[in-house]
């Protein structure tokens, strides 16, 4: 049977789709990139904001038309929205045959066969305290970058967030299996590994904490760069800062989700840090890792957020001067603490206006920070042709900034020393220096 798999949401979900592909291939399914050729359509879904749900509801309308033409088609919903809505999806979308949550993917081959053989519906939404899929080697697309989930689930229960309900309890993966996977990736030619977890600060397996894991992966020969996402600003482990500062192959980039600048809103979000503590952490990070690139996530219009409280968010954005920020309108999620305790009382138009304002401020900061790089020489790992021109290649510097260079003799996977010549808020443009291929910095 041919399976078409479509992925929505974060990098963790992309990684899960690689796990699903591996499980299906071992179960003798074939993957197809063509929707009309599919016997099985699987959507790996996201639940983080209502907009993610809306996209899937829309997509299922299209899938419904395909099923009218081919009644034997099997349709499955995987991932966070499946886990969050459960039976409700089957009621609302009769086109769906299977609803499978993030901890049940090993059952997929059996479930698909059962639906094909006996008809009916399949629902697998048990969350596990142990499943880490460490025994499944993901079926990745070839390229420069690979992701490894080193932990799954989340125990933080930030009041706005659906993830603890869709991905269950926190569990860390055996470091030996993570390092073994990194070695295999290096042997297959991947250059950069990103370690994933909903909250990597709480990674722990026996005596190994996240800083130790990061250093072990960075020591794998052939892996030239290691990144990770995301840490939580509360109790930020100092050894992690020193690990980032000290190892040449650990990228000097930290994604540090702020969410809000007001102490009252942070408390209502249950973030367990204050504005001052966040600012002090940023100072410490910059002292320990002087060239660090900082990005963040921000939510505008959390229940009860007043104009003055929103100004606290603006104040942090202006003081910290992040390199980049993802800014979201608060979206009420079912069963979350915020949904149960607070009224979603900030009008939608005001949420939008706040997002627009933060984005405008951040764009000016990103542009200024990027312009500061003009004239500098940076090391770029080239990833792929640029979308705008086949004559250009796109890569990233150590801080994860996008850099576009003329292709010349370069190819994806090369490291180039690039002189930056121009900058927009999102992208740096430059030229590779002659004879500058390969890494300059020595291993520490
Ligand atoms: N509404 C809006 N944004 C949210 N995020 C998480 N939950 C919500 C929500 N209910 C944002 C946070 C998080 C990022 C992945 O998504 O900023 O860091
Ligand atoms: Fe990823 Fe969160 Fe969306 Fe799930 S809900 S796919 S964990 S962003």
Coordinates of C-alpha atoms and ligand atoms in Angstrom, one line a residue:
X1 CA 0.0 0.0 0.0
X2 CA 1.1 3.5 -0.8
X3 CA 1.1 6.0 2.1
X4 CA 1.1 9.8 1.7
X5 CA 2.2 11.6 4.9
X6 CA 1.8 15.3 5.5
X7 CA 3.3 17.1 8.5
X8 CA 2.2 20.2 10.3
X9 CA 3.6 22.0 13.4
X10 CA 7.1 22.0 14.9
X11 CA 10.4 20.2 14.4
X12 CA 9.4 17.6 16.9
X13 CA 6.4 16.8 14.6
X14 CA 8.7 16.6 11.6
X15 CA 10.9 14.2 13.6
X16 CA 7.9 12.1 14.5
X17 CA 7.0 11.9 10.8
X18 CA 10.4 10.5 10.2
X19 CA 9.7 7.9 12.9
X20 CA 6.3 7.1 11.3
X21 CA 8.0 6.7 7.9
X22 CA 10.5 4.2 9.4
X23 CA 7.8 2.2 11.2
X24 CA 5.6 2.0 8.0
X25 CA 8.5 1.0 5.8
X26 CA 9.4 -1.8 8.2
X27 CA 5.8 -2.8 8.0
X28 CA 6.1 -3.1 4.2
X29 CA 4.2 0.0 3.3
X30 CA 5.6 2.3 0.5
X31 CA 5.7 6.0 1.0
X32 CA 4.5 8.2 -1.9
X33 CA 4.8 11.9 -2.5
X34 CA 1.7 11.9 -4.8
X35 CA -1.7 12.4 -3.2
X36 CA -3.6 10.7 -6.1
X37 CA -1.5 7.6 -5.8
X38 CA -2.1 7.1 -2.1
X39 CA -4.0 4.2 -0.6
X40 CA -3.5 5.7 2.8
X41 CA -3.4 9.4 3.7
X42 CA -1.9 10.4 7.1
X43 CA -1.9 13.9 8.4
X44 CA 0.5 14.5 11.3
X45 CA -1.2 17.4 13.1
X46 CA -0.5 20.3 15.5
X47 CA -2.7 21.7 18.2
X48 CA -0.7 24.6 19.5
X49 CA -3.1 27.3 18.3
X50 CA -6.6 27.3 16.8
X51 CA -5.1 28.3 13.4
X52 CA -3.3 24.9 13.4
X53 CA -6.7 23.2 13.9
X54 CA -8.4 25.3 11.2
X55 CA -5.8 24.3 8.6
X56 CA -6.5 20.6 9.3
X57 CA -10.3 21.0 9.2
X58 CA -9.8 22.7 5.8
X59 CA -7.5 20.0 4.6
X60 CA -9.9 17.2 5.6
X61 CA -12.5 18.8 3.3
X62 CA -10.2 18.2 0.4
X63 CA -9.4 14.7 1.5
X64 CA -13.1 14.0 1.7
X65 CA -13.4 14.7 -2.0
X66 CA -10.6 12.3 -2.7
X67 CA -12.3 9.6 -0.7
X68 CA -15.5 10.1 -2.7
X69 CA -13.6 9.2 -5.8
X70 CA -11.8 6.3 -4.0
X71 CA -13.9 4.9 -1.1
X72 CA -11.2 2.4 -0.2
X73 CA -8.9 5.2 0.8
X74 CA -7.8 5.0 4.4
X75 CA -7.5 8.4 6.2
X76 CA -5.6 8.8 9.5
X77 CA -5.0 11.8 11.8
X78 CA -1.8 11.6 13.8
X79 CA -0.1 13.9 16.3
X80 CA -1.2 16.6 18.7
X81 CA -4.6 17.5 17.3
X82 CA -5.5 13.8 17.2
X83 CA -4.5 13.4 20.8
X84 CA -6.3 16.6 21.8
X85 CA -9.7 16.1 20.0
X86 CA -9.8 12.2 20.1
X87 CA -13.3 10.8 19.3
X88 CA -14.6 14.3 18.4
X89 CA -12.6 14.1 15.1
X90 CA -14.4 10.9 14.1
X91 CA -17.8 12.5 14.8
X92 CA -17.0 15.8 13.0
X93 CA -15.1 14.3 10.0
X94 CA -16.6 10.9 9.0
X95 CA -13.9 10.7 6.4
X96 CA -11.3 10.0 9.1
X97 CA -10.7 6.3 9.8
X98 CA -7.9 6.4 12.3
X99 CA -7.0 8.7 15.1
X100 CA -3.5 8.0 16.6
X101 CA -1.7 10.0 19.3
X102 CA 2.1 10.7 19.4
X103 CA 2.9 7.7 21.7
X104 CA 1.1 5.0 19.6
X105 CA 2.9 5.1 16.2
X106 CA 4.3 1.6 16.6
X107 CA 0.7 0.3 16.3
X108 CA 0.1 2.1 13.0
X109 CA 0.8 -0.8 10.6
X110 CA -1.7 -3.1 12.5
X111 CA -4.3 -0.3 12.7
X112 CA -4.1 0.4 9.0
X113 CA -4.4 -3.3 8.2
X114 CA -7.4 -3.7 10.6
X115 CA -9.3 -0.8 9.0
X116 CA -8.6 -2.2 5.5
X117 CA -9.6 -5.7 6.4
X118 CA -12.5 -5.2 8.7
X119 CA -13.5 -1.6 8.1
X120 CA -14.6 0.5 11.2
X121 CA -12.6 3.1 12.9
X122 CA -9.3 3.0 14.9
X123 CA -8.6 5.1 17.9
X124 CA -5.2 4.9 19.8
X125 CA -4.6 7.7 22.1
X126 CA -2.9 6.2 25.2
X127 CA 0.0 8.4 26.4
X128 CA 3.0 6.5 27.6
X129 CA 5.5 7.3 30.4
X130 CA 8.2 5.4 28.6
X131 CA 7.9 5.5 24.8
X132 CA 10.9 7.4 23.4
X133 CA 11.1 5.5 20.0
X134 CA 14.9 5.1 20.8
X135 CA 14.7 1.7 19.0
X136 CA 13.4 3.3 15.7
X137 CA 15.9 4.9 13.4
X138 CA 14.0 7.7 11.7
X139 CA 13.6 7.6 7.9
X140 CA 15.1 11.1 7.1
X141 CA 15.3 13.0 3.9
X142 CA 18.9 13.3 2.7
X143 CA 20.6 16.6 3.4
X144 CA 22.8 18.6 5.7
X145 CA 20.6 18.8 8.8
X146 CA 19.2 16.1 11.0
X147 CA 17.1 16.3 14.2
X148 CA 17.2 13.9 17.2
X149 CA 14.5 14.0 19.9
X150 CA 16.4 13.5 23.1
X151 CA 13.3 13.8 25.2
X152 CA 9.5 13.8 24.8
X153 CA 6.6 15.3 26.6
X154 CA 6.4 18.2 29.0
X155 CA 5.7 18.5 32.8
X156 CA 5.8 22.3 32.9
X157 CA 2.1 23.0 32.5
X158 CA 2.4 26.6 31.4
X159 CA -1.2 27.6 31.7
X160 CA -1.6 28.5 27.9
X161 CA -0.1 25.4 26.5
X162 CA -1.7 22.2 25.2
X163 CA 1.5 20.2 24.8
X164 CA 1.5 18.5 28.2
X165 CA -2.0 17.2 27.3
X166 CA -1.0 16.1 23.7
X167 CA 2.4 14.7 24.4
X168 CA 2.2 13.6 28.0
X169 CA 4.8 13.3 30.7
X170 CA 8.4 14.2 30.3
X171 CA 10.8 11.3 29.5
X172 CA 14.4 11.4 28.6
X173 CA 16.1 9.1 26.2
X174 CA 19.2 7.1 27.0
X175 CA 22.3 9.2 26.0
X176 CA 23.9 6.1 24.5
X177 CA 21.1 5.8 22.0
X178 CA 21.3 9.5 21.2
X179 CA 25.1 9.4 20.7
X180 CA 24.8 6.2 18.6
X181 CA 22.2 7.9 16.4
X182 CA 24.5 10.9 16.0
X183 CA 27.4 8.6 15.0
X184 CA 25.2 7.0 12.4
X185 CA 24.1 10.4 11.0
X186 CA 27.7 11.5 10.7
X187 CA 28.5 8.3 8.8
X188 CA 25.6 9.1 6.5
X189 CA 27.0 12.5 5.8
X190 CA 24.8 14.8 7.9
X191 CA 26.8 17.8 9.1
X192 CA 24.5 19.4 11.7
X193 CA 22.4 17.8 14.4
X194 CA 19.6 19.6 16.3
X195 CA 18.7 18.1 19.7
X196 CA 15.0 18.4 20.3
X197 CA 12.9 18.5 23.5
X198 CA 9.9 20.4 24.7
X199 CA 12.1 21.6 27.6
X200 CA 15.7 20.4 27.3
X201 CA 16.7 21.9 30.6
X202 CA 14.9 19.1 32.3
X203 CA 16.7 16.3 30.3
X204 CA 18.2 13.8 32.7
X205 CA 19.1 10.1 32.3
X206 CA 20.9 8.6 35.3
X207 CA 23.8 11.0 35.8
X208 CA 23.7 12.6 32.4
X209 CA 22.1 16.1 32.2
X210 CA 21.5 18.1 29.0
X211 CA 24.9 19.9 29.1
X212 CA 26.7 16.6 29.3
X213 CA 24.6 15.1 26.5
X214 CA 25.2 18.1 24.3
X215 CA 29.0 17.8 24.7
X216 CA 28.9 14.1 24.0
X217 CA 27.0 14.7 20.7
X218 CA 29.4 17.6 19.8
X219 CA 32.3 15.2 20.3
X220 CA 31.0 12.9 17.6
X221 CA 33.4 13.0 14.7
X222 CA 31.8 14.2 11.5
X223 CA 29.1 16.2 13.2
X224 CA 30.3 19.7 12.6
X225 CA 27.6 21.7 14.4
X226 CA 25.2 20.9 17.2
X227 CA 22.1 23.0 18.0
X228 CA 19.2 22.4 20.4
X229 CA 15.7 23.7 21.1
X230 CA 14.2 24.7 23.4
X231 CA 15.4 25.5 26.9
X232 CA 13.1 27.1 29.5
X233 CA 14.3 30.4 31.1
X234 CA 13.6 29.1 34.6
X235 CA 16.5 27.4 36.4
X236 CA 18.7 27.8 33.3
X237 CA 21.6 25.4 34.0
X238 CA 24.9 27.3 34.1
X239 CA 26.9 24.2 33.0
X240 CA 24.8 24.4 29.7
X241 CA 26.0 28.0 29.2
X242 CA 29.6 26.9 29.7
X243 CA 29.1 23.9 27.4
X244 CA 27.9 26.3 24.6
X245 CA 30.7 28.8 25.3
X246 CA 33.5 26.2 25.4
X247 CA 32.8 23.8 22.5
X248 CA 33.5 25.0 19.0
X249 CA 30.9 22.7 17.5
X250 CA 28.1 23.8 19.8
X251 CA 26.4 26.7 18.0
X252 CA 26.2 30.0 19.8
X253 CA 22.5 30.3 19.5
X254 CA 19.9 30.1 22.2
X255 CA 16.1 30.1 21.6
X256 CA 14.8 31.6 24.9
X257 CA 11.0 31.9 25.0
X258 CA 10.1 35.0 26.9
X259 CA 6.2 34.7 26.3
X260 CA 5.5 38.0 28.2
X261 CA 7.2 40.8 30.0
X262 CA 4.8 41.5 32.9
X263 CA 5.3 39.8 36.2
X264 CA 1.6 39.4 36.7
X265 CA 1.1 37.8 33.3
X266 CA 4.1 35.6 33.7
X267 CA 2.7 34.4 37.0
X268 CA -0.7 33.8 35.4
X269 CA 1.1 31.9 32.6
X270 CA 3.0 29.9 35.4
X271 CA 6.3 30.6 33.8
X272 CA 8.0 30.8 37.3
X273 CA 10.3 33.7 36.4
X274 CA 10.0 37.5 36.6
X275 CA 10.9 40.1 34.1
X276 CA 14.0 41.0 36.2
X277 CA 15.1 37.4 36.4
X278 CA 14.7 37.0 32.6
X279 CA 16.7 40.2 32.0
X280 CA 19.4 39.0 34.4
X281 CA 19.6 35.7 32.7
X282 CA 20.1 37.4 29.3
X283 CA 22.9 39.5 30.8
X284 CA 24.6 36.3 32.2
X285 CA 24.2 34.5 28.9
X286 CA 25.8 37.4 27.0
X287 CA 28.6 37.6 29.5
X288 CA 29.3 33.9 29.2
X289 CA 28.8 33.6 25.4
X290 CA 29.7 37.1 24.0
X291 CA 28.7 36.4 20.4
X292 CA 25.5 34.6 21.3
X293 CA 22.5 34.9 19.0
X294 CA 19.2 35.1 20.9
X295 CA 15.7 34.3 19.6
X296 CA 12.4 34.1 21.4
X297 CA 8.7 33.4 21.4
X298 CA 6.1 36.0 22.6
X299 CA 2.4 35.7 23.2
X300 CA 0.3 38.8 22.9
X301 CA -3.2 39.2 24.5
X302 CA -3.0 36.5 27.2
X303 CA -6.2 36.7 29.4
X304 CA -6.3 39.9 31.4
X305 CA -3.3 41.5 29.7
X306 CA -3.7 45.2 30.1
X307 CA -2.1 47.9 28.0
X308 CA 0.5 48.6 30.7
X309 CA 1.3 44.9 31.0
X310 CA 1.7 44.6 27.2
X311 CA 4.2 47.6 27.5
X312 CA 6.3 45.4 29.8
X313 CA 6.7 42.9 26.9
X314 CA 7.6 45.8 24.6
X315 CA 10.1 47.0 27.2
X316 CA 11.8 43.6 27.4
X317 CA 11.9 43.3 23.6
X318 CA 13.6 46.8 23.4
X319 CA 16.0 46.1 26.2
X320 CA 17.1 42.6 25.2
X321 CA 17.3 43.3 21.5
X322 CA 16.7 39.7 20.4
X323 CA 18.1 38.7 17.0
X324 CA 14.7 37.4 16.1
X325 CA 11.3 36.7 17.6
X326 CA 8.2 34.6 16.8
X327 CA 5.2 36.6 18.0
X328 CA 1.8 35.0 18.5
X329 CA -1.8 36.0 19.4
X330 CA -3.0 34.1 22.4
X331 CA -5.2 31.2 21.4
X332 CA -7.3 29.5 24.0
X333 CA -6.7 25.8 24.1
X334 CA -9.0 23.2 25.4
X335 CA -8.4 21.8 28.9
X336 CA -5.5 24.0 29.6
X337 CA -5.3 25.8 33.0
X338 CA -5.8 29.2 31.3
X339 CA -9.0 28.0 29.6
X340 CA -10.4 26.7 32.9
X341 CA -9.3 29.6 35.0
X342 CA -9.4 32.8 32.9
X343 CA -11.7 34.5 30.4
X344 CA -10.1 35.0 27.0
X345 CA -11.0 38.6 27.3
X346 CA -8.6 40.5 25.1
X347 CA -10.5 41.4 21.9
X348 CA -9.1 39.8 18.8
X349 CA -8.4 43.1 17.1
X350 CA -6.3 44.2 20.1
X351 CA -4.3 41.0 20.1
X352 CA -3.6 41.6 16.4
X353 CA -2.6 45.2 17.0
X354 CA -0.2 44.1 19.8
X355 CA 1.4 41.4 17.6
X356 CA 1.8 44.0 14.8
X357 CA 3.4 46.4 17.2
X358 CA 5.9 43.9 18.6
X359 CA 6.7 42.6 15.1
X360 CA 7.4 46.1 13.9
X361 CA 9.8 46.9 16.8
X362 CA 11.5 43.5 16.5
X363 CA 11.9 43.9 12.7
X364 CA 13.8 47.2 13.2
X365 CA 16.0 45.5 15.8
X366 CA 16.7 42.5 13.6
X367 CA 17.6 44.8 10.7
X368 CA 19.9 46.9 12.9
X369 CA 21.6 43.7 14.3
X370 CA 22.0 42.2 10.9
X371 CA 23.4 45.4 9.5
X372 CA 26.0 45.3 12.2
X373 CA 27.3 42.2 10.5
X374 CA 28.1 43.9 7.2
X375 CA 31.8 43.8 6.6
X376 CA 32.4 40.8 8.9
X377 CA 33.6 37.4 7.9
X378 CA 31.3 34.6 9.1
X379 CA 31.4 30.8 8.7
X380 CA 28.4 29.5 6.8
X381 CA 27.2 25.9 6.5
X382 CA 25.5 25.8 3.1
X383 CA 22.2 23.9 3.0
X384 CA 20.4 24.2 -0.3
X385 CA 19.7 26.4 -3.4
X386 CA 18.0 29.6 -2.5
X387 CA 14.3 29.8 -3.4
X388 CA 14.8 33.1 -5.2
X389 CA 17.6 32.1 -7.5
X390 CA 19.1 28.8 -8.6
X391 CA 22.5 30.7 -8.9
X392 CA 22.6 31.3 -5.1
X393 CA 23.0 28.9 -2.2
X394 CA 21.4 29.4 1.2
X395 CA 23.2 28.5 4.4
X396 CA 23.3 29.5 8.1
X397 CA 25.9 31.1 10.2
X398 CA 26.7 29.8 13.7
X399 CA 23.9 32.0 15.2
X400 CA 21.3 30.4 12.8
X401 CA 21.0 33.5 10.7
X402 CA 20.2 32.9 7.0
X403 CA 23.1 33.7 4.6
X404 CA 22.7 33.8 0.8
X405 CA 25.9 33.5 -1.4
X406 CA 26.4 33.1 -5.1
X407 CA 26.8 29.4 -5.8
X408 CA 30.2 29.5 -7.7
X409 CA 31.9 26.1 -7.0
X410 CA 30.1 25.7 -3.7
X411 CA 27.6 22.9 -2.8
X412 CA 25.3 22.0 0.0
X413 CA 27.2 20.6 2.9
X414 CA 30.3 22.8 2.4
X415 CA 31.5 25.3 5.0
X416 CA 32.4 28.6 3.5
X417 CA 34.0 31.7 5.0
X418 CA 31.7 34.5 3.8
X419 CA 32.2 38.3 3.8
X420 CA 28.8 39.9 4.6
X421 CA 27.9 42.7 2.2
X422 CA 24.2 43.4 2.7
X423 CA 21.5 42.7 5.2
X424 CA 17.7 42.6 5.5
X425 CA 15.8 41.8 8.7
X426 CA 15.7 38.1 7.8
X427 CA 18.7 37.5 5.6
X428 CA 22.4 38.3 5.2
X429 CA 24.0 38.5 1.7
X430 CA 27.6 38.0 1.0
X431 CA 30.4 36.4 -1.0
X432 CA 32.5 33.3 -0.1
X433 CA 36.1 34.2 0.3
X434 CA 38.4 32.6 -2.2
X435 CA 40.0 29.4 -1.0
X436 CA 38.0 29.5 2.2
X437 CA 36.2 26.2 2.0
X438 CA 36.2 24.1 5.2
X439 CA 36.1 24.9 8.9
X440 CA 38.5 27.4 10.3
X441 CA 38.1 26.9 14.0
X442 CA 39.8 23.9 15.5
X443 CA 38.0 21.6 17.8
X444 CA 38.2 22.6 21.4
Ligands
LIG1 N1 -1.5 30.6 22.1 C1 -0.6 31.3 21.4 N2 0.7 30.9 21.4 C2 1.0 29.8 22.0 N3 2.2 29.1 22.1 C3 2.0 28.0 22.9 N4 0.7 27.9 23.3 C4 0.1 29.0 22.7 C5 -1.3 29.5 22.8 N5 -2.2 28.9 23.5 C6 3.4 29.6 21.6 C7 4.5 29.9 22.7 C8 5.4 28.7 22.5 C9 5.4 28.5 21.0 C10 5.8 27.2 20.5 O1 4.0 28.7 20.7 O2 5.1 31.1 22.4 O3 6.7 29.0 22.9
LIG2 FE1 4.6 20.6 18.1 FE2 3.3 21.7 20.1 FE3 2.2 21.6 17.6 FE4 2.5 19.4 19.0 S1 1.2 21.2 19.5 S2 3.0 19.7 16.9 S3 4.4 19.8 20.1 S4 4.0 22.8 18.2

